[in-house]
XYZ file of C-alpha atoms in Angstrom:
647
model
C -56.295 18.038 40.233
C -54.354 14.689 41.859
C -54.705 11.587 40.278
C -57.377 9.559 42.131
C -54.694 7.187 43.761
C -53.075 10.389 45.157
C -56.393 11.555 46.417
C -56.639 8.335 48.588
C -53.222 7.840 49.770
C -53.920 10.107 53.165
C -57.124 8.401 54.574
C -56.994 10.185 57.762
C -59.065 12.930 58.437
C -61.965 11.558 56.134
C -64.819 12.853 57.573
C -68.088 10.473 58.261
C -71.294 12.555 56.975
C -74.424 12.903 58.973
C -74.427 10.636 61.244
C -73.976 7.324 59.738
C -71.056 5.154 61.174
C -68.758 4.605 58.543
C -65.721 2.093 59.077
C -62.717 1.670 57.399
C -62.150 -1.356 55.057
C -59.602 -3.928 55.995
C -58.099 -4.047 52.347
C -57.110 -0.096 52.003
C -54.695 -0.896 48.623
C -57.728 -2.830 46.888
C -59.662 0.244 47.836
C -57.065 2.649 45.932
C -56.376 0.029 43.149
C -59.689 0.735 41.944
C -60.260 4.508 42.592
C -57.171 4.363 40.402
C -58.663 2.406 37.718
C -61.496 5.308 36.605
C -61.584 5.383 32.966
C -63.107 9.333 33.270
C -61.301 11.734 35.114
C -64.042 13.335 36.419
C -65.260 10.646 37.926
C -63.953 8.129 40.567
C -66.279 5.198 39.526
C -64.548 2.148 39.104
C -66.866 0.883 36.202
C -64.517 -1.528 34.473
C -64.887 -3.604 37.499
C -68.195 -3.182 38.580
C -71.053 -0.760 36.891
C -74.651 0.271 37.113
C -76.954 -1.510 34.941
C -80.359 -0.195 36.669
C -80.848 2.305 39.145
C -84.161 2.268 41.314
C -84.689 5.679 43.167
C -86.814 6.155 46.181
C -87.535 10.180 46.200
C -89.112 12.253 49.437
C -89.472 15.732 48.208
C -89.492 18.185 51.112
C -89.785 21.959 49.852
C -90.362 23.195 53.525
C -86.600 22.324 54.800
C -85.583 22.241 51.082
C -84.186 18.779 51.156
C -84.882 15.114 49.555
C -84.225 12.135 51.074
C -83.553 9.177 49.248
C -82.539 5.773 48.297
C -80.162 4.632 45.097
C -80.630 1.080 44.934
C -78.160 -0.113 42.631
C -78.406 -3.070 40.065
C -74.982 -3.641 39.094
C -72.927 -5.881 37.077
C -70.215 -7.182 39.485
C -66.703 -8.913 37.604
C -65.864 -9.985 40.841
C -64.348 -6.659 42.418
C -64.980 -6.498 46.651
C -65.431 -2.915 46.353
C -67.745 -0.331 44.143
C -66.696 3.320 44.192
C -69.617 5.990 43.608
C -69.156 9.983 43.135
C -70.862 12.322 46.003
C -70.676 15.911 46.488
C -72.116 17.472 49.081
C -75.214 14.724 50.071
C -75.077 13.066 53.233
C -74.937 9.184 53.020
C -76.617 7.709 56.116
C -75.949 4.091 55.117
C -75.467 1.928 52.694
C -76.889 -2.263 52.669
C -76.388 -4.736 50.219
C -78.781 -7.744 49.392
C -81.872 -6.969 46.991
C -84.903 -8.961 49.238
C -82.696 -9.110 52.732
C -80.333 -6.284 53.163
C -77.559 -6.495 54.900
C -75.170 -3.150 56.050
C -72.030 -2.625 54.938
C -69.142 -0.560 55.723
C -68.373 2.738 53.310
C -65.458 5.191 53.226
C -65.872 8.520 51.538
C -62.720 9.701 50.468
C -60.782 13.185 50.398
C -62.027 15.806 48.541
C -60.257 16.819 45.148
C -57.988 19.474 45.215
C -60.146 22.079 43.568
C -63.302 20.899 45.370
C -64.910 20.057 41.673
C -65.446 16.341 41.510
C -66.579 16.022 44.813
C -65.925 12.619 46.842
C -65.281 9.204 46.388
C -67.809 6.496 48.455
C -66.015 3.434 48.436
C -68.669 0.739 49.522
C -67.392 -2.534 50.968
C -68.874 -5.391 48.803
C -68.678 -9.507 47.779
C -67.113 -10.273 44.701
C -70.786 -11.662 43.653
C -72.495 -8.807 44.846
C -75.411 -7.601 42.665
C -77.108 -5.137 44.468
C -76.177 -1.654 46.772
C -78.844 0.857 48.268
C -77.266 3.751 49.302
C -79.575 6.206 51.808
C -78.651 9.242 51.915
C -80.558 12.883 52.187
C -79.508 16.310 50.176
C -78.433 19.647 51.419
C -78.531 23.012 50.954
C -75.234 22.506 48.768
C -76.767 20.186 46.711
C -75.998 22.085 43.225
C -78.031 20.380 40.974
C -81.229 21.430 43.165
C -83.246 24.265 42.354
C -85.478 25.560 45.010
C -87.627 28.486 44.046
C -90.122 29.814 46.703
C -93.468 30.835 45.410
C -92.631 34.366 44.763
C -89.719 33.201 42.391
C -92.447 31.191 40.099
C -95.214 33.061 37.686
C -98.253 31.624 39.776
C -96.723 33.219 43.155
C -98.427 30.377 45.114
C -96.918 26.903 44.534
C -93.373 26.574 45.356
C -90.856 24.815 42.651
C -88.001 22.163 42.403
C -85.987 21.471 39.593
C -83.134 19.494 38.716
C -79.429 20.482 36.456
C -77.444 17.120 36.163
C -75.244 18.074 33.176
C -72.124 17.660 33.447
C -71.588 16.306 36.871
C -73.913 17.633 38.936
C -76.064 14.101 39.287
C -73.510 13.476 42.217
C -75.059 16.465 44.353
C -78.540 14.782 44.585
C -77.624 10.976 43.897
C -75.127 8.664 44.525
C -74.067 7.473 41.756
C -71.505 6.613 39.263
C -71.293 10.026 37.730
C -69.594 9.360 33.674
C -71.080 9.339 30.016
C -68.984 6.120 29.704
C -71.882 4.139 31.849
C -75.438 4.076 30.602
C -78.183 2.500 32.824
C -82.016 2.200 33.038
C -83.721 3.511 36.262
C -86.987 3.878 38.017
C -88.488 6.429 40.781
C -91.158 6.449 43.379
C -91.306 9.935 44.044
C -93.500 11.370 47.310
C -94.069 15.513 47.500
C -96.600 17.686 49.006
C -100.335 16.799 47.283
C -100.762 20.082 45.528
C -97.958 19.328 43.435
C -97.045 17.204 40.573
C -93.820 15.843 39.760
C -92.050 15.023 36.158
C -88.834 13.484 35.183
C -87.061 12.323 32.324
C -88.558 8.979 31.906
C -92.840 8.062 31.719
C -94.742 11.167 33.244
C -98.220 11.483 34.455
C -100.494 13.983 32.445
C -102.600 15.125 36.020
C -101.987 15.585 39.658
C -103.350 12.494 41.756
C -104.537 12.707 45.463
C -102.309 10.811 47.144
C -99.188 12.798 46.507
C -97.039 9.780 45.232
C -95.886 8.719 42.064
C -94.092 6.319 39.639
C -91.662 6.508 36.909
C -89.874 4.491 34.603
C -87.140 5.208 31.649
C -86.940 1.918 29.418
C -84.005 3.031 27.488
C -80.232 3.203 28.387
C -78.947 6.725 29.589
C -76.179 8.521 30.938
C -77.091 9.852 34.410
C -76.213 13.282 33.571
C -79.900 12.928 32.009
C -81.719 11.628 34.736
C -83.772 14.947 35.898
C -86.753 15.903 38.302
C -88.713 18.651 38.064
C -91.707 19.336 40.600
C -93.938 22.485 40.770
C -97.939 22.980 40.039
C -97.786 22.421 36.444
C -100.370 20.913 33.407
C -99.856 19.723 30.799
C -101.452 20.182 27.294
C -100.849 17.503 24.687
C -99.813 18.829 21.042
C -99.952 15.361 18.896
C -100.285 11.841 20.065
C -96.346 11.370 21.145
C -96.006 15.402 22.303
C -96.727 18.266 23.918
C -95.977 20.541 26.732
C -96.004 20.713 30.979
C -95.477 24.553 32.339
C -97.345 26.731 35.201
C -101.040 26.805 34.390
C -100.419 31.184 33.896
C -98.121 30.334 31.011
C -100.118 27.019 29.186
C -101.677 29.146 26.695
C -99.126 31.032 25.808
C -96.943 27.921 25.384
C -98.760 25.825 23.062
C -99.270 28.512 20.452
C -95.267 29.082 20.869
C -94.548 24.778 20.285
C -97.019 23.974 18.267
C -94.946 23.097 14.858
C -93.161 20.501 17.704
C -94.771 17.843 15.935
C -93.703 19.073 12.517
C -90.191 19.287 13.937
C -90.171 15.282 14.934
C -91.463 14.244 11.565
C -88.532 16.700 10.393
C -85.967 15.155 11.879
C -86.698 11.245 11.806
C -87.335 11.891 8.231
C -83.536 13.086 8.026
C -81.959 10.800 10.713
C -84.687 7.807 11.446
C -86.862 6.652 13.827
C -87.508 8.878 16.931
C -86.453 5.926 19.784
C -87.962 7.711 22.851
C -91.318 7.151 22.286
C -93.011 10.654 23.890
C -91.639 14.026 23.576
C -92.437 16.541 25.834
C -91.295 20.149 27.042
C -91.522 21.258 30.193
C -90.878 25.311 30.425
C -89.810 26.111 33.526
C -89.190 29.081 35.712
C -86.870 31.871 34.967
C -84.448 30.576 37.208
C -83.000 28.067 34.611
C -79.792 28.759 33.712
C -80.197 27.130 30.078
C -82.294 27.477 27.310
C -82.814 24.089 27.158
C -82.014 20.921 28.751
C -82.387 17.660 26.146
C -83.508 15.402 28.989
C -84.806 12.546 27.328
C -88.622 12.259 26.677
C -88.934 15.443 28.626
C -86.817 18.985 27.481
C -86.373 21.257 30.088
C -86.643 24.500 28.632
C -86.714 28.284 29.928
C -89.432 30.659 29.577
C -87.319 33.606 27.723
C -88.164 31.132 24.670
C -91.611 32.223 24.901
C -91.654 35.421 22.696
C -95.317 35.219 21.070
C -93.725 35.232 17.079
C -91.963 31.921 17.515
C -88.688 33.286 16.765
C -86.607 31.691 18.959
C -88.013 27.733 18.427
C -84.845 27.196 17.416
C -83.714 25.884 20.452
C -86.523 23.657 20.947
C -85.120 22.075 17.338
C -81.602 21.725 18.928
C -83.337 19.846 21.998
C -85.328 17.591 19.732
C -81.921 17.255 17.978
C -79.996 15.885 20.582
C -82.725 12.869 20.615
C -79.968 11.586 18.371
C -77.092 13.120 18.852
C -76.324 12.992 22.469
C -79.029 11.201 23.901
C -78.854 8.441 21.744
C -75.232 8.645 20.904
C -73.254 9.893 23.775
C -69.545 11.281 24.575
C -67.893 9.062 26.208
C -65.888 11.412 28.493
C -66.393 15.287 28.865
C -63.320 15.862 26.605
C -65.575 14.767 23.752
C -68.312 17.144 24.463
C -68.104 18.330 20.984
C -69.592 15.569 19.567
C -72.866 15.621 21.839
C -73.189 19.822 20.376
C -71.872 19.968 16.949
C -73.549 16.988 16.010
C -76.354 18.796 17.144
C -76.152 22.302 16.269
C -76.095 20.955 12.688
C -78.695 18.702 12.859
C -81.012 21.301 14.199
C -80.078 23.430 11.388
C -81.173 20.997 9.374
C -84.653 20.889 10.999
C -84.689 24.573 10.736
C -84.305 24.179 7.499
C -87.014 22.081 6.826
C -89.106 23.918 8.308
C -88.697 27.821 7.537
C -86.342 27.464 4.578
C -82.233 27.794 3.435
C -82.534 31.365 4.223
C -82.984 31.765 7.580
C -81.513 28.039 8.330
C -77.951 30.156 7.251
C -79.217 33.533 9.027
C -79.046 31.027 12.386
C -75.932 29.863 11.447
C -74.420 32.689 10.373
C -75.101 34.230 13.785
C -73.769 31.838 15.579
C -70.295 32.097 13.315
C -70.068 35.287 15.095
C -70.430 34.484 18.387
C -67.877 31.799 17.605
C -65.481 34.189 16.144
C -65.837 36.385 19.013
C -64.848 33.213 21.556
C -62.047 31.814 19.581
C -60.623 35.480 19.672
C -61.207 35.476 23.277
C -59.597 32.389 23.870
C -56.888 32.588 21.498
C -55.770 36.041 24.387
C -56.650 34.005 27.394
C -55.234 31.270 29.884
C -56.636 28.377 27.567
C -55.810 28.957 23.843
C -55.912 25.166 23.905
C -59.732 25.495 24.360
C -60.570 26.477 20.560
C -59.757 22.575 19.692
C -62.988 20.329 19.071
C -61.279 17.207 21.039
C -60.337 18.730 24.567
C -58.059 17.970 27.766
C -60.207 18.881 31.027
C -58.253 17.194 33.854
C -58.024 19.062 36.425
C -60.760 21.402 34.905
C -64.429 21.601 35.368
C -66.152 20.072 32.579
C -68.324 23.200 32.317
C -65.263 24.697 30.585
C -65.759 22.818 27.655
C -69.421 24.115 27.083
C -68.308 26.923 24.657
C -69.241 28.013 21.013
C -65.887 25.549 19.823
C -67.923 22.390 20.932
C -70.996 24.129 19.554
C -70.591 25.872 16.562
C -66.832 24.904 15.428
C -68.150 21.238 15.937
C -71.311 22.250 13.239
C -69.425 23.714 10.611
C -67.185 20.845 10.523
C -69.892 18.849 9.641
C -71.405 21.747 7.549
C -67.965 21.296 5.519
C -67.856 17.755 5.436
C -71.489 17.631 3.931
C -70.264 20.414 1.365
C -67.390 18.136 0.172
C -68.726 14.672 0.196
C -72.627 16.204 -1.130
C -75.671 16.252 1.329
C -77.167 12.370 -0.260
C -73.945 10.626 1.015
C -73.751 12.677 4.409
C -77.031 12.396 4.925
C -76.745 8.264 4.753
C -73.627 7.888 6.670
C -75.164 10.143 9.519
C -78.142 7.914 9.915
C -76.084 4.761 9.535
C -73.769 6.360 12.469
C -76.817 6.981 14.369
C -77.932 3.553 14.255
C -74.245 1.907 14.842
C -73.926 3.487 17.567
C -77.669 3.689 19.590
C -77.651 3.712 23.194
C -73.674 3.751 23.282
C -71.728 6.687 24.134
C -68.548 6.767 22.076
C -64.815 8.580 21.794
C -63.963 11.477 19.459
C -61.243 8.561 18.269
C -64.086 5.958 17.507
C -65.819 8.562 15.298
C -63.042 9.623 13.453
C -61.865 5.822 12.638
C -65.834 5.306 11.586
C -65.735 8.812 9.445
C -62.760 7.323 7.839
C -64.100 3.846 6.830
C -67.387 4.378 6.518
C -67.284 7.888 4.349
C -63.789 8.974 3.663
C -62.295 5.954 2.355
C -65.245 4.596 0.542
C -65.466 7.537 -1.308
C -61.714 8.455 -2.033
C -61.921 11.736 -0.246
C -59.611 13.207 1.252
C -59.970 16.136 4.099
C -58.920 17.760 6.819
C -60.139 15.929 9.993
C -56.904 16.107 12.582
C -56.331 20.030 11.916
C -60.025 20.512 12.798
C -60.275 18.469 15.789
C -56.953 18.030 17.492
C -55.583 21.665 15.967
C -56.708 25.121 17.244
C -58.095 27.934 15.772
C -60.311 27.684 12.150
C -59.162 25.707 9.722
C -59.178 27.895 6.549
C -61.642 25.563 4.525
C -64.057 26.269 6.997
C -67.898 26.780 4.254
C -68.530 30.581 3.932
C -72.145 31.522 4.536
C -73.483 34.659 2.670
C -76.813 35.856 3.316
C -78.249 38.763 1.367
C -80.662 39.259 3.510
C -78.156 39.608 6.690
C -75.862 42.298 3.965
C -79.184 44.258 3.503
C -79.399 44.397 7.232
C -75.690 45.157 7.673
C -75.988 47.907 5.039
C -79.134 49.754 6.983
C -77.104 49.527 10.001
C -74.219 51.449 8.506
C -76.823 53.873 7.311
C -78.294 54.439 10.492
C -74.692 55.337 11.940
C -74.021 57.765 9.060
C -76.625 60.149 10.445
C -79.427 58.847 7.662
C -82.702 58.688 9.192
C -83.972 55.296 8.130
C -87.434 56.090 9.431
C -88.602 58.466 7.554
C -91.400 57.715 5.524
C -91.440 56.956 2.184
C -94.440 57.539 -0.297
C -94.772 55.889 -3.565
C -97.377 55.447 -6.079
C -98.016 51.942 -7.445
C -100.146 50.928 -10.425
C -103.160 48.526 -9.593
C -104.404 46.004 -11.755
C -106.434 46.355 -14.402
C -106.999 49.892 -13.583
C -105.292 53.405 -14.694
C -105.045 54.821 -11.356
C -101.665 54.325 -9.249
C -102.621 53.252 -5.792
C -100.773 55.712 -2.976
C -98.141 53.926 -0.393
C -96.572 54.930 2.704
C -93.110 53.015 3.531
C -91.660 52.869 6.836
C -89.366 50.845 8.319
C -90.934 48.532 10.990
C -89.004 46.031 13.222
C -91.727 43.386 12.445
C -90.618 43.117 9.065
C -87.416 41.549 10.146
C -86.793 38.299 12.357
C -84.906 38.340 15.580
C -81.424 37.354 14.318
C -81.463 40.136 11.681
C -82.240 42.784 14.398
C -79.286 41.110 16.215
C -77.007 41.661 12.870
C -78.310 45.131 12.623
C -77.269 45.983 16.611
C -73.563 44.168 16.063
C -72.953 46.152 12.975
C -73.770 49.568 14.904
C -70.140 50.835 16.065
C -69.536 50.197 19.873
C -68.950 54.161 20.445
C -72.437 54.886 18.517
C -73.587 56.970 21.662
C -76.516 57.033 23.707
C -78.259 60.127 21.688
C -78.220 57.838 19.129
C -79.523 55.061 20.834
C -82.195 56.948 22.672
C -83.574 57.763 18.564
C -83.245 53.519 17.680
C -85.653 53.125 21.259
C -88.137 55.780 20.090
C -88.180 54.004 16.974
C -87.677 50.692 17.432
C -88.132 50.399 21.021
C -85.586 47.871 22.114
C -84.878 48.091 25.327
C -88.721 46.960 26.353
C -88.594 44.229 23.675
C -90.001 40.925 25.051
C -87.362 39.126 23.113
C -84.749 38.635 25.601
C -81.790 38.313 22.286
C -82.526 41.717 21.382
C -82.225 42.597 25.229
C -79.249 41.178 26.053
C -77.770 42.661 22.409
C -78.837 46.127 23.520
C -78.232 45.880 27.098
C -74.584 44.918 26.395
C -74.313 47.804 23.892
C -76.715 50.238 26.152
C -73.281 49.866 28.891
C -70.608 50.520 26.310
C -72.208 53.794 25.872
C -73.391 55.262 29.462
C -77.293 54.860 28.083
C -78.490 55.605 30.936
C -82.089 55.136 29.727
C -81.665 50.666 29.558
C -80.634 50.528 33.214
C -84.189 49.823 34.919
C -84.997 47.580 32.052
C -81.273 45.663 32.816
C -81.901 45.376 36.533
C -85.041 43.798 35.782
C -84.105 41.705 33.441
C -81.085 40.450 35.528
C -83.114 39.924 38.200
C -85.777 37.993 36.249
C -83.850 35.812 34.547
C -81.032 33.107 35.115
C -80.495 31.925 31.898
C -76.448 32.206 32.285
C -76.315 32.681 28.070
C -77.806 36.579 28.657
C -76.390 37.100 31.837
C -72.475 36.467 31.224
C -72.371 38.939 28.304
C -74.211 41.772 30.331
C -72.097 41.391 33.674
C -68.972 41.026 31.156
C -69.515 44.265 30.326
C -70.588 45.825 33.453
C -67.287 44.800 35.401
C -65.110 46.434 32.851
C -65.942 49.950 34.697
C -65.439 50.052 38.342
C -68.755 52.414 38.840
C -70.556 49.948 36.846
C -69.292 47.070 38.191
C -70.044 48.779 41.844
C -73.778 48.468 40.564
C -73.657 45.109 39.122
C -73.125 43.530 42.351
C -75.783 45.544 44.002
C -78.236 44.391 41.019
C -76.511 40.687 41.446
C -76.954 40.900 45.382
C -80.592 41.576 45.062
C -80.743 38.824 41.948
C -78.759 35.834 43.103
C -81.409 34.142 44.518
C -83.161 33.588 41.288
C -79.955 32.174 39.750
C -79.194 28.456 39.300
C -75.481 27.783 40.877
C -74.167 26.967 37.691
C -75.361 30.898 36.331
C -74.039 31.683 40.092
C -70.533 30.104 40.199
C -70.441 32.171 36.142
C -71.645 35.247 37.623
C -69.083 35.016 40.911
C -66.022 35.142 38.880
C -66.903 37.545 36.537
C -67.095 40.359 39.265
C -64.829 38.748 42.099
């Protein structure tokens, strides 16, 4: 990627979008002075010298030509720069005014595309040096990435089309103009106008029932980055779960969604009484359509969250805890640059581990973890072979890289168990105190991997004369070797039956014994058998890594008359089995896998399965067919994953 004041040098050619008449600034070196002057390298904003402090959005939903148009009207906080520099990719600006009660139009300049097309544009907006206020209007497209548009065949209902919204990391640029970095936190409100059938929500105050007219307002009090401003707008309910929760989804899937969240409430009292006060006031969840290519979003007072969640045992609530989590720890407190990432997901990862904890005990709180240590292990071994071995560091180096690079199991699980450790050497009372005081230092601010490590050393390190390990696990690669071991019995019993299974003993035969009952002589008669509801989900998942990749589909085909994986609801046993169903030419998971592909977006499930499709030209030959018939469904961030996997 150039530097931004290469980007700018060559200002012919820049191309004037839709039809609005932009001119070229008289000053052309204060222009790249200040493109120069972005503190975040994926972003050209030029907030040193003027920022957002509020942004006012004027949203007209249109699902028929698949398009919003729209106004940004900026508040900003002007130190006396004639020029503000926004990120765009792929919107059309039609013009841009300044003036808050009189507006007045200005000349604009969007600038070159970056090299690899990831950051988008610079619009450099012609301004006073006491200007306050810019409204930009501009209108979507079909590239728009952060836009979902499902038609009503793509939604459970199959009547009601849907529209959602995927800002993170820098995808806010695609449907607003804005100044797209962590770094610059800002309040905003939304009118928002859509067909009358249908009721939007976004990640600020939400309406609880659809209104007649078809319009709507929306406010979010608190400070944000604007990765987190989201929109989602479909025929949805809601269905309150306490007096500060509950849930929005498609009316078919309501039910089934409230029995699935309803310890969310438990969960909040959980984690303020670890961390303090929730600062958000509501929390909802909104559970989307398939098409999501996360399992959760944490946008604030509203979690977007995908329906592959909803298993009917609760078993995978989990996730709901790490998006409650990052109410604190990335909401609240926020990485300052994408490099940094680690600190909005390990933070979190181990606070939601916590919660888990709390809630269904140590046990399975280190079952989660210790599954995740294996996904982990499996990445860093990945990267350690790849183009990137630079990757398995916590604090990273993305110029020139999409910040979606950086959303691996290091930031995740690497950053967790560092805190893990840190709590096992300094005891849980002390960590516990200097996480909540670090929570409220630091509120509404997003902050460096640097600032936290000075504030880990003076406010726990120091203080406390310990001494560890902090540089090797941030700015080193690899695992540092005093990384906390996490034993399970419970996962070794699992491990153990698995090795069983492969040694040709049948685990499911039955198994009579004879019991003595209580205050009488006679022994009571009981059949044993083994029964996949007597484990939980991330057992099962132990159980299918431990089987040897080679097992072989005959013995496969006797787990699925047993067990009965492959039409398993829960979509981490699918994916599990799927993945090992390919490495063994079972031939008996493929119509499951093609509809499960085509069902779902979430990129987590898909990336492993098309992994191992494309390692075998005949099966990669029929995971494009499957894909062909499947993109559709996909988000373009689960797109753009899928794309180079089979290119």
């Amino acid at each position: 990627m150039k530097s931004a004041l290469q980007l700018l040098i060559v200002l012919v050619g820049i191309s004037f979008l839709h039809s609005c008449k932009a001119k070229t600034p008289n000053n052309k070196q204060k222009l790249e002075s200040a493109l120069d002057s972005s503190i975040d390298k994926h972003s050209y904003s030029n907030i040193e010298q003027i920022s957002t402090k509020h942004l006012d959005l004027e949203l007209d939903i249109h699902f028929d030509s698949k398009s919003i148009y729209g106004v940004a009207r900026h508040e900003m906080i002007n130190k006396g720069t004639d020029t503000a520099i926004f990120d765009i990719k792929n919107i059309d600006i039609q013009k841009v005014t300044i003036g808050k009660e009189t507006e007045v139009e200005t000349d604009f300049v969007i600038g070159n595309w970056d090299k690899d097309s990831i950051l988008g544009r610079p619009l450099h907006v012609t301004i006073k040096n006491d200007t306050k206020y810019v409204n930009i209007y501009y209108k979507t497209t079909e590239e728009s990435a952060a836009l979902q548009w499902l038609d009503p065949e793509q939604t459970t209902g199959k009547k009601h089309p849907f529209l959602f919204t995927q800002g993170q990391a820098i995808l806010t640029r695609t449907w607003i103009p804005i100044q797209d970095t962590p770094k610059n936190r800002i309040t905003y409100s939304a009118k928002v106008k859509l067909p009358k059938e249908l009721m939007p929500v976004m990640s600020a105050t939400n309406p609880t029932k659809i209104n007649d007219s078809g319009e709507y307002s929306f406010e979010m009090k608190q400070a944000i980055p604007c990765y987190l401003i989201a929109l989602a707008a479909g025929n949805i309910e809601y269905k309150k779960l306490s007096e500060n929760s509950g849930i929005y989804t498609e009316p078919e899937l309501i039910k089934a969604c409230h029995y699935e969240f309803e310890d969310l409430p438990k969960m909040i009292v959980a984690a303020e009484n670890l961390y303090g006060k929730y600062r958000w006031e509501q929390y909802d969840v909104i559970v989307l359509p398939y098409a999501f290519p996360y399992g959760g979003m944490e946008n604030p007072r509203l979690t977007f969250a995908n329906p592959t969640l909803i298993t009917g045992d609760r078993s995978l609530v989990s996730v709901i805890a790490h998006e409650l989590a990052h109410s604190w720890s990335g909401n609240l407190v926020t990485n300052a640059t994408w490099d940094d990432f680690w600190l909005n997901e390990g933070f979190t990862v181990y606070f939601e581990n916590r919660i888990m904890e709390n809630l269904q005990g140590k046990d399975v709180a280190d079952i989660l973890l210790i599954i995740e240590k294996q996904e982990l292990d499996a990445e860093l071994n990945e990267f350690s072979h790849g183009k990137h071995p630079e990757d398995t560091q916590l604090k990273l180096s993305l110029v020139g890289r999409d910040p979606d690079d950086g959303m691996t199991q290091v930031a995740y699980i690497k950053g967790a168990l560092f805190l893990k450790t840190l709590e096992n050497k300094v005891g849980r009372k002390k960590f516990d105190a200097f996480l909540k005081n670090y929570f409220s230092e630091f509120a509404f601010k997003s902050v460096t991997t640097e600032q936290f490590v000075e504030y880990l050393e003076n406010h726990l390190l120091a203080p406390n004369k310990i001494a560890f390990n902090t540089h090797e696990w941030i700015y080193e690669q690899g695992m540092p070797s005093n990384c906390i071991k996490l034993v399970s019995q419970r996962f070794n019993d699992v491990k153990l039956l698995s090795k069983r299974f492969a040694a040709g003993e049948n685990i499911f035969k039955k198994k009579i014994k004879y019991v003595k009952v209580p205050g009488k002589r006679k022994k009571m008669r009981v059949v044993e058998q083994l029964e996949r509801s007597k484990y939980i989900t991330q057992e099962w998942q132990q159980f299918i890594r431990q089987l040897p990749q080679d097992i072989g589909a005959e013995k496969m085909r006797e787990l699925d008359a047993n067990l009965d994986f492959k039409n398993w609801g829960n979509s981490e046993i699918l994916a599990e089995w799927f993945v090992l169903g390919v490495e063994n030419n079972y031939a008996d998971v493929k119509p499951q896998m093609e509809k499960f592909l085509i069902k779902v977006g979430r990129r987590k499930y898909l990336t492993p399965i098309y992994k191992a499709l494309a390692k075998n030209p005949a099966n990669k030959a029929w995971a494009k067919q499957v894909y062909e018939k499947a993109k559709g469904n996909y988000h373009e961030i689960s797109k753009a994953t899928m794309e180079e996997i089979l290119k």
